[in-house]
mmCIF file of C-alpha atoms and ligand atoms in Angstrom:
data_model
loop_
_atom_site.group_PDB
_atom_site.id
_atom_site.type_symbol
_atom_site.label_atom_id
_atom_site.label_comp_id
_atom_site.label_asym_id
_atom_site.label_seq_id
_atom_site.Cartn_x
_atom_site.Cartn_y
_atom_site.Cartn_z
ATOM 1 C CA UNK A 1 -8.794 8.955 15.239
ATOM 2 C CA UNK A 2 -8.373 12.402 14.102
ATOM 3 C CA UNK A 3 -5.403 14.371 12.983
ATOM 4 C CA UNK A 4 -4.606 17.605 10.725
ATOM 5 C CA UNK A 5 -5.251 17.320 6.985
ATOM 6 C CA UNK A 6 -1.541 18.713 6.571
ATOM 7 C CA UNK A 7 0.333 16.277 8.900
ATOM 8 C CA UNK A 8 -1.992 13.623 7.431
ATOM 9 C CA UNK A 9 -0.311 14.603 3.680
ATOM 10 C CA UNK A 10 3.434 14.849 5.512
ATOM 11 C CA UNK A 11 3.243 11.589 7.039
ATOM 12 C CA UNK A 12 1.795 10.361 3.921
ATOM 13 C CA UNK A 13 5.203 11.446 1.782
ATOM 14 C CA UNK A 14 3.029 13.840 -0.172
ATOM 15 C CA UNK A 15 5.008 16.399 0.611
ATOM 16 C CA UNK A 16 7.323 18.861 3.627
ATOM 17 C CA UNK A 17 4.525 20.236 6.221
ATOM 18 C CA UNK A 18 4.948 23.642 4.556
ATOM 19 C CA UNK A 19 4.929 21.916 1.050
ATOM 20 C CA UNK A 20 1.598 20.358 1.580
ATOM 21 C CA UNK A 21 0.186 23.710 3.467
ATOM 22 C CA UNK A 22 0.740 25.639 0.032
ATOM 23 C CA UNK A 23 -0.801 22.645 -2.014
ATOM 24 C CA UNK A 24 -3.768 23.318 0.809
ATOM 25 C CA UNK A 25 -4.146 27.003 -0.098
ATOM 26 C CA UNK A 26 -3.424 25.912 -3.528
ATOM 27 C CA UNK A 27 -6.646 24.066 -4.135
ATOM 28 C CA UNK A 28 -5.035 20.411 -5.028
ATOM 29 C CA UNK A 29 -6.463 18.527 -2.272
ATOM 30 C CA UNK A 30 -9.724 17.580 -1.223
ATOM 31 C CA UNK A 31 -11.455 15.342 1.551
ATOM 32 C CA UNK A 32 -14.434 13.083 0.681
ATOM 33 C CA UNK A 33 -14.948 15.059 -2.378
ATOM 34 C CA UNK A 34 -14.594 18.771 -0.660
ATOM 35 C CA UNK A 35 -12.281 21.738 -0.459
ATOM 36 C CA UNK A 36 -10.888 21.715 2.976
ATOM 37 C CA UNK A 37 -11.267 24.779 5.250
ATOM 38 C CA UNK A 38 -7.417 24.903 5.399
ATOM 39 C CA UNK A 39 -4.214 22.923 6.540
ATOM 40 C CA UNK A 40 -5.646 22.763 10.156
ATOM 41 C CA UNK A 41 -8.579 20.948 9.089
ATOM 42 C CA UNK A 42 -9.009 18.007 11.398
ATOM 43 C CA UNK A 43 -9.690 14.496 9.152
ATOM 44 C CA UNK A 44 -10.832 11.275 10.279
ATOM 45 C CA UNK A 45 -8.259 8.333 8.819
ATOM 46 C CA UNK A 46 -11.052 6.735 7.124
ATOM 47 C CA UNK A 47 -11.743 10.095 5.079
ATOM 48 C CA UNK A 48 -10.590 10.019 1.640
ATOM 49 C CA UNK A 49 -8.406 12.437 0.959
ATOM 50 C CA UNK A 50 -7.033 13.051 -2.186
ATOM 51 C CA UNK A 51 -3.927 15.271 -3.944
ATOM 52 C CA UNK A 52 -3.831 16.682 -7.442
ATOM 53 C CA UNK A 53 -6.964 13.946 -8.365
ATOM 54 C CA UNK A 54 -4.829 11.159 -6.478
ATOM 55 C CA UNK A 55 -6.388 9.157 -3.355
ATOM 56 C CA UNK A 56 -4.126 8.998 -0.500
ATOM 57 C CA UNK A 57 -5.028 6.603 1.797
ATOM 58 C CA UNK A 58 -3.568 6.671 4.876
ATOM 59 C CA UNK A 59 -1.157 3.777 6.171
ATOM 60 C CA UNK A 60 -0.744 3.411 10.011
ATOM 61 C CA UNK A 61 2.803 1.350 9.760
ATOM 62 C CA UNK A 62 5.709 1.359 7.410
ATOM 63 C CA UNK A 63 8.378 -1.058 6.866
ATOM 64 C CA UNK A 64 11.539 -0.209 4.582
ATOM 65 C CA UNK A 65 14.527 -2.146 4.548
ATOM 66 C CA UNK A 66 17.762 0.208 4.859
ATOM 67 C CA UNK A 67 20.862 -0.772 3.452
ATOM 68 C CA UNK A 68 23.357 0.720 6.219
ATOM 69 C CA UNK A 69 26.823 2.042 5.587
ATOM 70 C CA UNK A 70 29.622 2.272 7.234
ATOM 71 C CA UNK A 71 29.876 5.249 8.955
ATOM 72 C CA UNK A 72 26.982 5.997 10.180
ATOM 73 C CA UNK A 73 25.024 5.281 13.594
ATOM 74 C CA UNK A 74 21.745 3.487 14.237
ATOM 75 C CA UNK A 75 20.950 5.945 16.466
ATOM 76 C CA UNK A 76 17.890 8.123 15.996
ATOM 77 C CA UNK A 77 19.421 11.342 16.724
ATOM 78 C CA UNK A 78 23.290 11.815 17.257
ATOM 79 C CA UNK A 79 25.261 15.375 17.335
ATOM 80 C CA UNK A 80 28.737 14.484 15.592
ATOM 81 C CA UNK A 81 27.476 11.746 12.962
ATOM 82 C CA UNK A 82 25.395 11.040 10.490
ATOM 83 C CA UNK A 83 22.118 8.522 11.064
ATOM 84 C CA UNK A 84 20.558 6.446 9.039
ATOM 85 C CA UNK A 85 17.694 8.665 9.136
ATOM 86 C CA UNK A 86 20.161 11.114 7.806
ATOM 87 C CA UNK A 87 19.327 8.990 4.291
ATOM 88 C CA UNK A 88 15.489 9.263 4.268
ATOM 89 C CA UNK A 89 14.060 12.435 2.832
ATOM 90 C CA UNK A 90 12.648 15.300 4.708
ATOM 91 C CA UNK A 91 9.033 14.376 3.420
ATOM 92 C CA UNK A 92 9.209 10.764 4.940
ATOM 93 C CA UNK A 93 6.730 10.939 8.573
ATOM 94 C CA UNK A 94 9.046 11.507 11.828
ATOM 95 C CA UNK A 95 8.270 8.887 13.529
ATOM 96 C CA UNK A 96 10.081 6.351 11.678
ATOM 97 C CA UNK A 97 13.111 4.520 13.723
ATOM 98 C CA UNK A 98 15.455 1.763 13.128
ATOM 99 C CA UNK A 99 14.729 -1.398 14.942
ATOM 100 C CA UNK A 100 17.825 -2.685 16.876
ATOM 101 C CA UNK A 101 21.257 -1.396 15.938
ATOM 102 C CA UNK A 102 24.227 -2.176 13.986
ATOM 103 C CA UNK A 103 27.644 -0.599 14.808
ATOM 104 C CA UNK A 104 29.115 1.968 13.009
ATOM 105 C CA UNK A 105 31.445 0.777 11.179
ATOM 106 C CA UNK A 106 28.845 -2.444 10.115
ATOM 107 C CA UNK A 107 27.195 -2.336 7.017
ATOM 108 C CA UNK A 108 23.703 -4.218 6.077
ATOM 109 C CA UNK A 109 20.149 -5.138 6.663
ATOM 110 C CA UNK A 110 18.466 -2.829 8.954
ATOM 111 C CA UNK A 111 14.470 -2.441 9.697
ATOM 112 C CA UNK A 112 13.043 0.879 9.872
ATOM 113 C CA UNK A 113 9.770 1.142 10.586
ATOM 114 C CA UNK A 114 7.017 3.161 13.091
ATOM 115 C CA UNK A 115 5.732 -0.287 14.004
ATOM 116 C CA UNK A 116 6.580 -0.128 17.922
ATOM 117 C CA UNK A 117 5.324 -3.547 18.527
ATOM 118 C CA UNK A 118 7.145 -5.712 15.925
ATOM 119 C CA UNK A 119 10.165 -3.742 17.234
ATOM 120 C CA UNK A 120 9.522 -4.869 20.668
ATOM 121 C CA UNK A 121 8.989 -8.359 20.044
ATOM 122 C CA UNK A 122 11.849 -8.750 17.074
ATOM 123 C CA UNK A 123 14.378 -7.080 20.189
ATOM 124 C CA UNK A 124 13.014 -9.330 22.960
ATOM 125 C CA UNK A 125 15.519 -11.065 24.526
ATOM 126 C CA UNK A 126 13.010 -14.283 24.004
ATOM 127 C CA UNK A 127 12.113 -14.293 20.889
ATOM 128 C CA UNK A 128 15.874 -15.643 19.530
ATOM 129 C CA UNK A 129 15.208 -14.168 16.226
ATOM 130 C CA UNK A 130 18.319 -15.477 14.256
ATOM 131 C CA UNK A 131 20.583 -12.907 12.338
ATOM 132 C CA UNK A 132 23.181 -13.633 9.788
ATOM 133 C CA UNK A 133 26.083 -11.701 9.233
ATOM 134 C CA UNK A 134 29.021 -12.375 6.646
ATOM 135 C CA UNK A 135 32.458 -11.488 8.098
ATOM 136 C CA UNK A 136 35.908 -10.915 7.115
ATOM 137 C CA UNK A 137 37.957 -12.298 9.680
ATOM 138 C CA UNK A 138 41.650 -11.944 10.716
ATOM 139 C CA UNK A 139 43.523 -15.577 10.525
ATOM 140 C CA UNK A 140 42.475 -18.948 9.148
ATOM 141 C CA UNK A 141 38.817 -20.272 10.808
ATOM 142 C CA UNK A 142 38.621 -23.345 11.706
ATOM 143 C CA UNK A 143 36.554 -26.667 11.875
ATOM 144 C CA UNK A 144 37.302 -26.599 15.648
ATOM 145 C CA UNK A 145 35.900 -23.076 15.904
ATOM 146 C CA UNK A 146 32.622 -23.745 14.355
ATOM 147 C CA UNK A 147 32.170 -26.458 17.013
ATOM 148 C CA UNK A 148 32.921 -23.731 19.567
ATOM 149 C CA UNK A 149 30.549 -21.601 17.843
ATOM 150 C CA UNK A 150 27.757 -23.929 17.961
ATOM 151 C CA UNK A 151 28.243 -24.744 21.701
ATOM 152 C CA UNK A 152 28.566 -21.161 22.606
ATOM 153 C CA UNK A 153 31.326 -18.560 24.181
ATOM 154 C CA UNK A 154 32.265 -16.719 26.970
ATOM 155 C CA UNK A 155 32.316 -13.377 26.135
ATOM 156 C CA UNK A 156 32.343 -12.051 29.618
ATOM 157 C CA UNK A 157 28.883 -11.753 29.638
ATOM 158 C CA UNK A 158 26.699 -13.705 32.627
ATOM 159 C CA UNK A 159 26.049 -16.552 30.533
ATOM 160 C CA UNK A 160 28.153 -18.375 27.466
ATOM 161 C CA UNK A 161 26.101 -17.227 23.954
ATOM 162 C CA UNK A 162 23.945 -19.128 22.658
ATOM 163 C CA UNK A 163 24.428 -21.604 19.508
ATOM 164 C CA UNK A 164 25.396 -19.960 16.910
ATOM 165 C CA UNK A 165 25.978 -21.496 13.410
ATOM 166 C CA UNK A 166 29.219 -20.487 11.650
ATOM 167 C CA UNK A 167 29.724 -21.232 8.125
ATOM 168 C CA UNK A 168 33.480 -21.163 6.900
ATOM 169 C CA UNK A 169 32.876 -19.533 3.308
ATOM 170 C CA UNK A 170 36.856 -19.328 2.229
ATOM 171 C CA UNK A 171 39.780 -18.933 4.762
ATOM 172 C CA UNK A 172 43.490 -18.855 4.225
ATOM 173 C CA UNK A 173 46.326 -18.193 6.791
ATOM 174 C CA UNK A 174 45.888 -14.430 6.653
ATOM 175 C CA UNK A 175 42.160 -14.188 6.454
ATOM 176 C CA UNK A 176 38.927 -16.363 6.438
ATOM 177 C CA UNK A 177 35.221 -15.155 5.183
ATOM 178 C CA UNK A 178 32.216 -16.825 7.285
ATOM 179 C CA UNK A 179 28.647 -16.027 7.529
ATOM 180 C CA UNK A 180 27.547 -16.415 11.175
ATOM 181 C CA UNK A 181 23.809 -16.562 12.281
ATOM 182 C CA UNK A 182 23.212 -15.883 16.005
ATOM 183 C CA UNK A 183 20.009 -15.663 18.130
ATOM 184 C CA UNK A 184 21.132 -12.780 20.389
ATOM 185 C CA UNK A 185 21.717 -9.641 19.984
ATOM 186 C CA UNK A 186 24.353 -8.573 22.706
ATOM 187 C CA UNK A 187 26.477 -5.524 22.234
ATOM 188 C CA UNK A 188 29.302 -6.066 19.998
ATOM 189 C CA UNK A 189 28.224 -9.355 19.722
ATOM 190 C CA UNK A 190 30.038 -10.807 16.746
ATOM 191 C CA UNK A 191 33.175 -9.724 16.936
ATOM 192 C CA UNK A 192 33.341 -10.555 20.792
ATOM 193 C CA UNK A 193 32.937 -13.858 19.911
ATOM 194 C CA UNK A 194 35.785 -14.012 17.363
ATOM 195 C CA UNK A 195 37.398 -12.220 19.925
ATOM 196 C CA UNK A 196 36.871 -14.973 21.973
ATOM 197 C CA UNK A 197 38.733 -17.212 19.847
ATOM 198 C CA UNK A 198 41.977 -15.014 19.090
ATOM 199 C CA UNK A 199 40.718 -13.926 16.271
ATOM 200 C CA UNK A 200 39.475 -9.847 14.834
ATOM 201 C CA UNK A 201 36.423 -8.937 12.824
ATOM 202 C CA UNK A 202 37.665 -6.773 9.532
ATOM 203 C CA UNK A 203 34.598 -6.138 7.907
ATOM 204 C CA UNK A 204 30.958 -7.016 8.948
ATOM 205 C CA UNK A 205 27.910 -6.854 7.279
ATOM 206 C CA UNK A 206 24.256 -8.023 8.514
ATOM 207 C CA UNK A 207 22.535 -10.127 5.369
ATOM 208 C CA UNK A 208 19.783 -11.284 7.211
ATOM 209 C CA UNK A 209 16.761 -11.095 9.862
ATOM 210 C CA UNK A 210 14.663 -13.782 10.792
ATOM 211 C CA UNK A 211 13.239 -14.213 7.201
ATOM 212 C CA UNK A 212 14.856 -11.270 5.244
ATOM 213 C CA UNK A 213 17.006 -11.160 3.830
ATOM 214 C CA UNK A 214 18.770 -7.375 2.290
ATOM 215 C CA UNK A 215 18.122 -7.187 -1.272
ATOM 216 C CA UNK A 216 21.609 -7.243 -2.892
ATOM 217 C CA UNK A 217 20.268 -4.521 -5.466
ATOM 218 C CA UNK A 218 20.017 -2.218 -3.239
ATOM 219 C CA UNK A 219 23.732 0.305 -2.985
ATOM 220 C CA UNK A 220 24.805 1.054 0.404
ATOM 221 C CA UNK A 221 22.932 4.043 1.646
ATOM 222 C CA UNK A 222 19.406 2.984 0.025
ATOM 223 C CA UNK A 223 16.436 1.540 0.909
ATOM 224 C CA UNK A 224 13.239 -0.151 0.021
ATOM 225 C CA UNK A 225 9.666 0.026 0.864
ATOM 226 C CA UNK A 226 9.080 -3.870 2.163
ATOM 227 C CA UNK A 227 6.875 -6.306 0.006
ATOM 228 C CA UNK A 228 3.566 -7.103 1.457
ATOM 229 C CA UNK A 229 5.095 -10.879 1.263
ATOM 230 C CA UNK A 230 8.143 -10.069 2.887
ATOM 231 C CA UNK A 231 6.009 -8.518 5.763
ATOM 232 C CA UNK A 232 3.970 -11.041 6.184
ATOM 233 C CA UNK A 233 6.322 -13.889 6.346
ATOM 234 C CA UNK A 234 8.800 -11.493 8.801
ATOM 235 C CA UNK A 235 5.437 -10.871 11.044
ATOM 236 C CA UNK A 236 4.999 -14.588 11.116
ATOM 237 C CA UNK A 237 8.393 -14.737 12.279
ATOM 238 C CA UNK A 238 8.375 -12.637 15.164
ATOM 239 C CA UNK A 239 4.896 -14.180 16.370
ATOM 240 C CA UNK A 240 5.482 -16.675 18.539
HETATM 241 N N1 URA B 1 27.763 -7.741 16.219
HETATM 242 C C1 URA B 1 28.714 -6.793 16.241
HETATM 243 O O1 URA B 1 29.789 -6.990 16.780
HETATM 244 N N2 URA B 1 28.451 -5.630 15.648
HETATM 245 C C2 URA B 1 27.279 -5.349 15.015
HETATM 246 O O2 URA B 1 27.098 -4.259 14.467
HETATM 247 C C3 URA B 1 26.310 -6.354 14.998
HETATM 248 C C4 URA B 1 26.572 -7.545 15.618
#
């Protein structure tokens, strides 16, 4: 396949697409060895291309793991709020997305990637790829609703939910914390099933995705390039 020697460097991170034009004209970049005849040079992705003395090689997929805030939408565009693209820089490549979506006011794990496939098959409805949320929850949980959790709810939805495992972390009369790992991903999903037992989500945050789980040293807002073992195990994950 072959695209433009200065989209290749944007995508890449090396730099804006008027940036990397300049660094062009400039001199600092060279494919397999040679100056290029200018930004609009057409390269192959197996060329080497290199900046300032520095190999770039090209990388079809991404994976970064986004700590979400509150307060902003999943959304890749959106007019009135802020996205989580919003908190990747202007030299990251455009066609990154986030895979699936958490509400705005949740917090936690979210995928972004260009990697339309694992998206597909991590969101198909078959797949059942379990996600674990901690909660804050209004009232004291109980035993009785963790059985109810596990055999699943109405939540006006065709079918009752599936099992869903709820652990009670702490609860008192006023307000419990639980983490809760469920295998669908229905709108509003968690806290209509708390709904469905009298009870309100305060605060929710997503720890987990099949096998990863968000780095806690990460501050709301950032984000992470994955590790290649991470990957692999999540890939594994979503096979079947
Ligand atoms: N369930 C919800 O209710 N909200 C989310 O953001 C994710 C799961």
């Amino acid at each position: 396949m072959q695209i433009r020697l200065d989209k290749y460097l944007a995508d890449m991170g090396v730099g804006t697409r008027s940036q990397v034009k300049q660094y062009i004209r400039k001199k600092q970049v060279l494919v397999n060895g040679s100056l290029p005849k200018g930004p609009e040079q057409k390269v192959e992705l197996t060329d080497t291309v290199s900046f300032q003395g520095q190999v770039i090689s090209w990388q079809e997929h991404e994976y970064f793991m986004f700590y979400k805030p509150a307060g902003c939408v999943s959304a890749g565009k959106d007019n009135y709020h802020k996205t989580v693209l919003d908190y990747f820089p202007e030299n990251k490549r455009k066609d990154l997305f986030p895979v699936g979506r958490l509400d705005i006011d949740t917090e936690g794990l979210l995928l972004i990637t260009n990697d339309g496939d694992l998206s597909h098959r991590l969101l198909s409805p078959k797949k059942h790829v379990p996600k674990t949320y901690f909660a804050r929850v209004s009232g004291r949980v109980t035993e009785e609703e963790v059985q109810k959790f596990a055999r699943g709810l109405e939540i006006g939805e065709k079918k009752p939910t599936l099992p869903a495992r709820l652990e009670i972390l702490a609860s008192d009369p006023e307000v419990s914390l639980v983490e809760l790992t469920i295998t669908e991903g229905k709108f509003h999903q968690v806290k209509r099933m708390f709904e469905a037992v009298g009870k309100k989500v305060l605060y929710l945050k997503r720890i987990a995705m099949g096998d990863l789980r968000l780095d806690e040293s990460l501050q709301t807002g950032e984000y992470r390039e994955l590790t290649e073992e991470e990957l692999e195990k999540f890939k594994q994950g979503t096979a079947q």
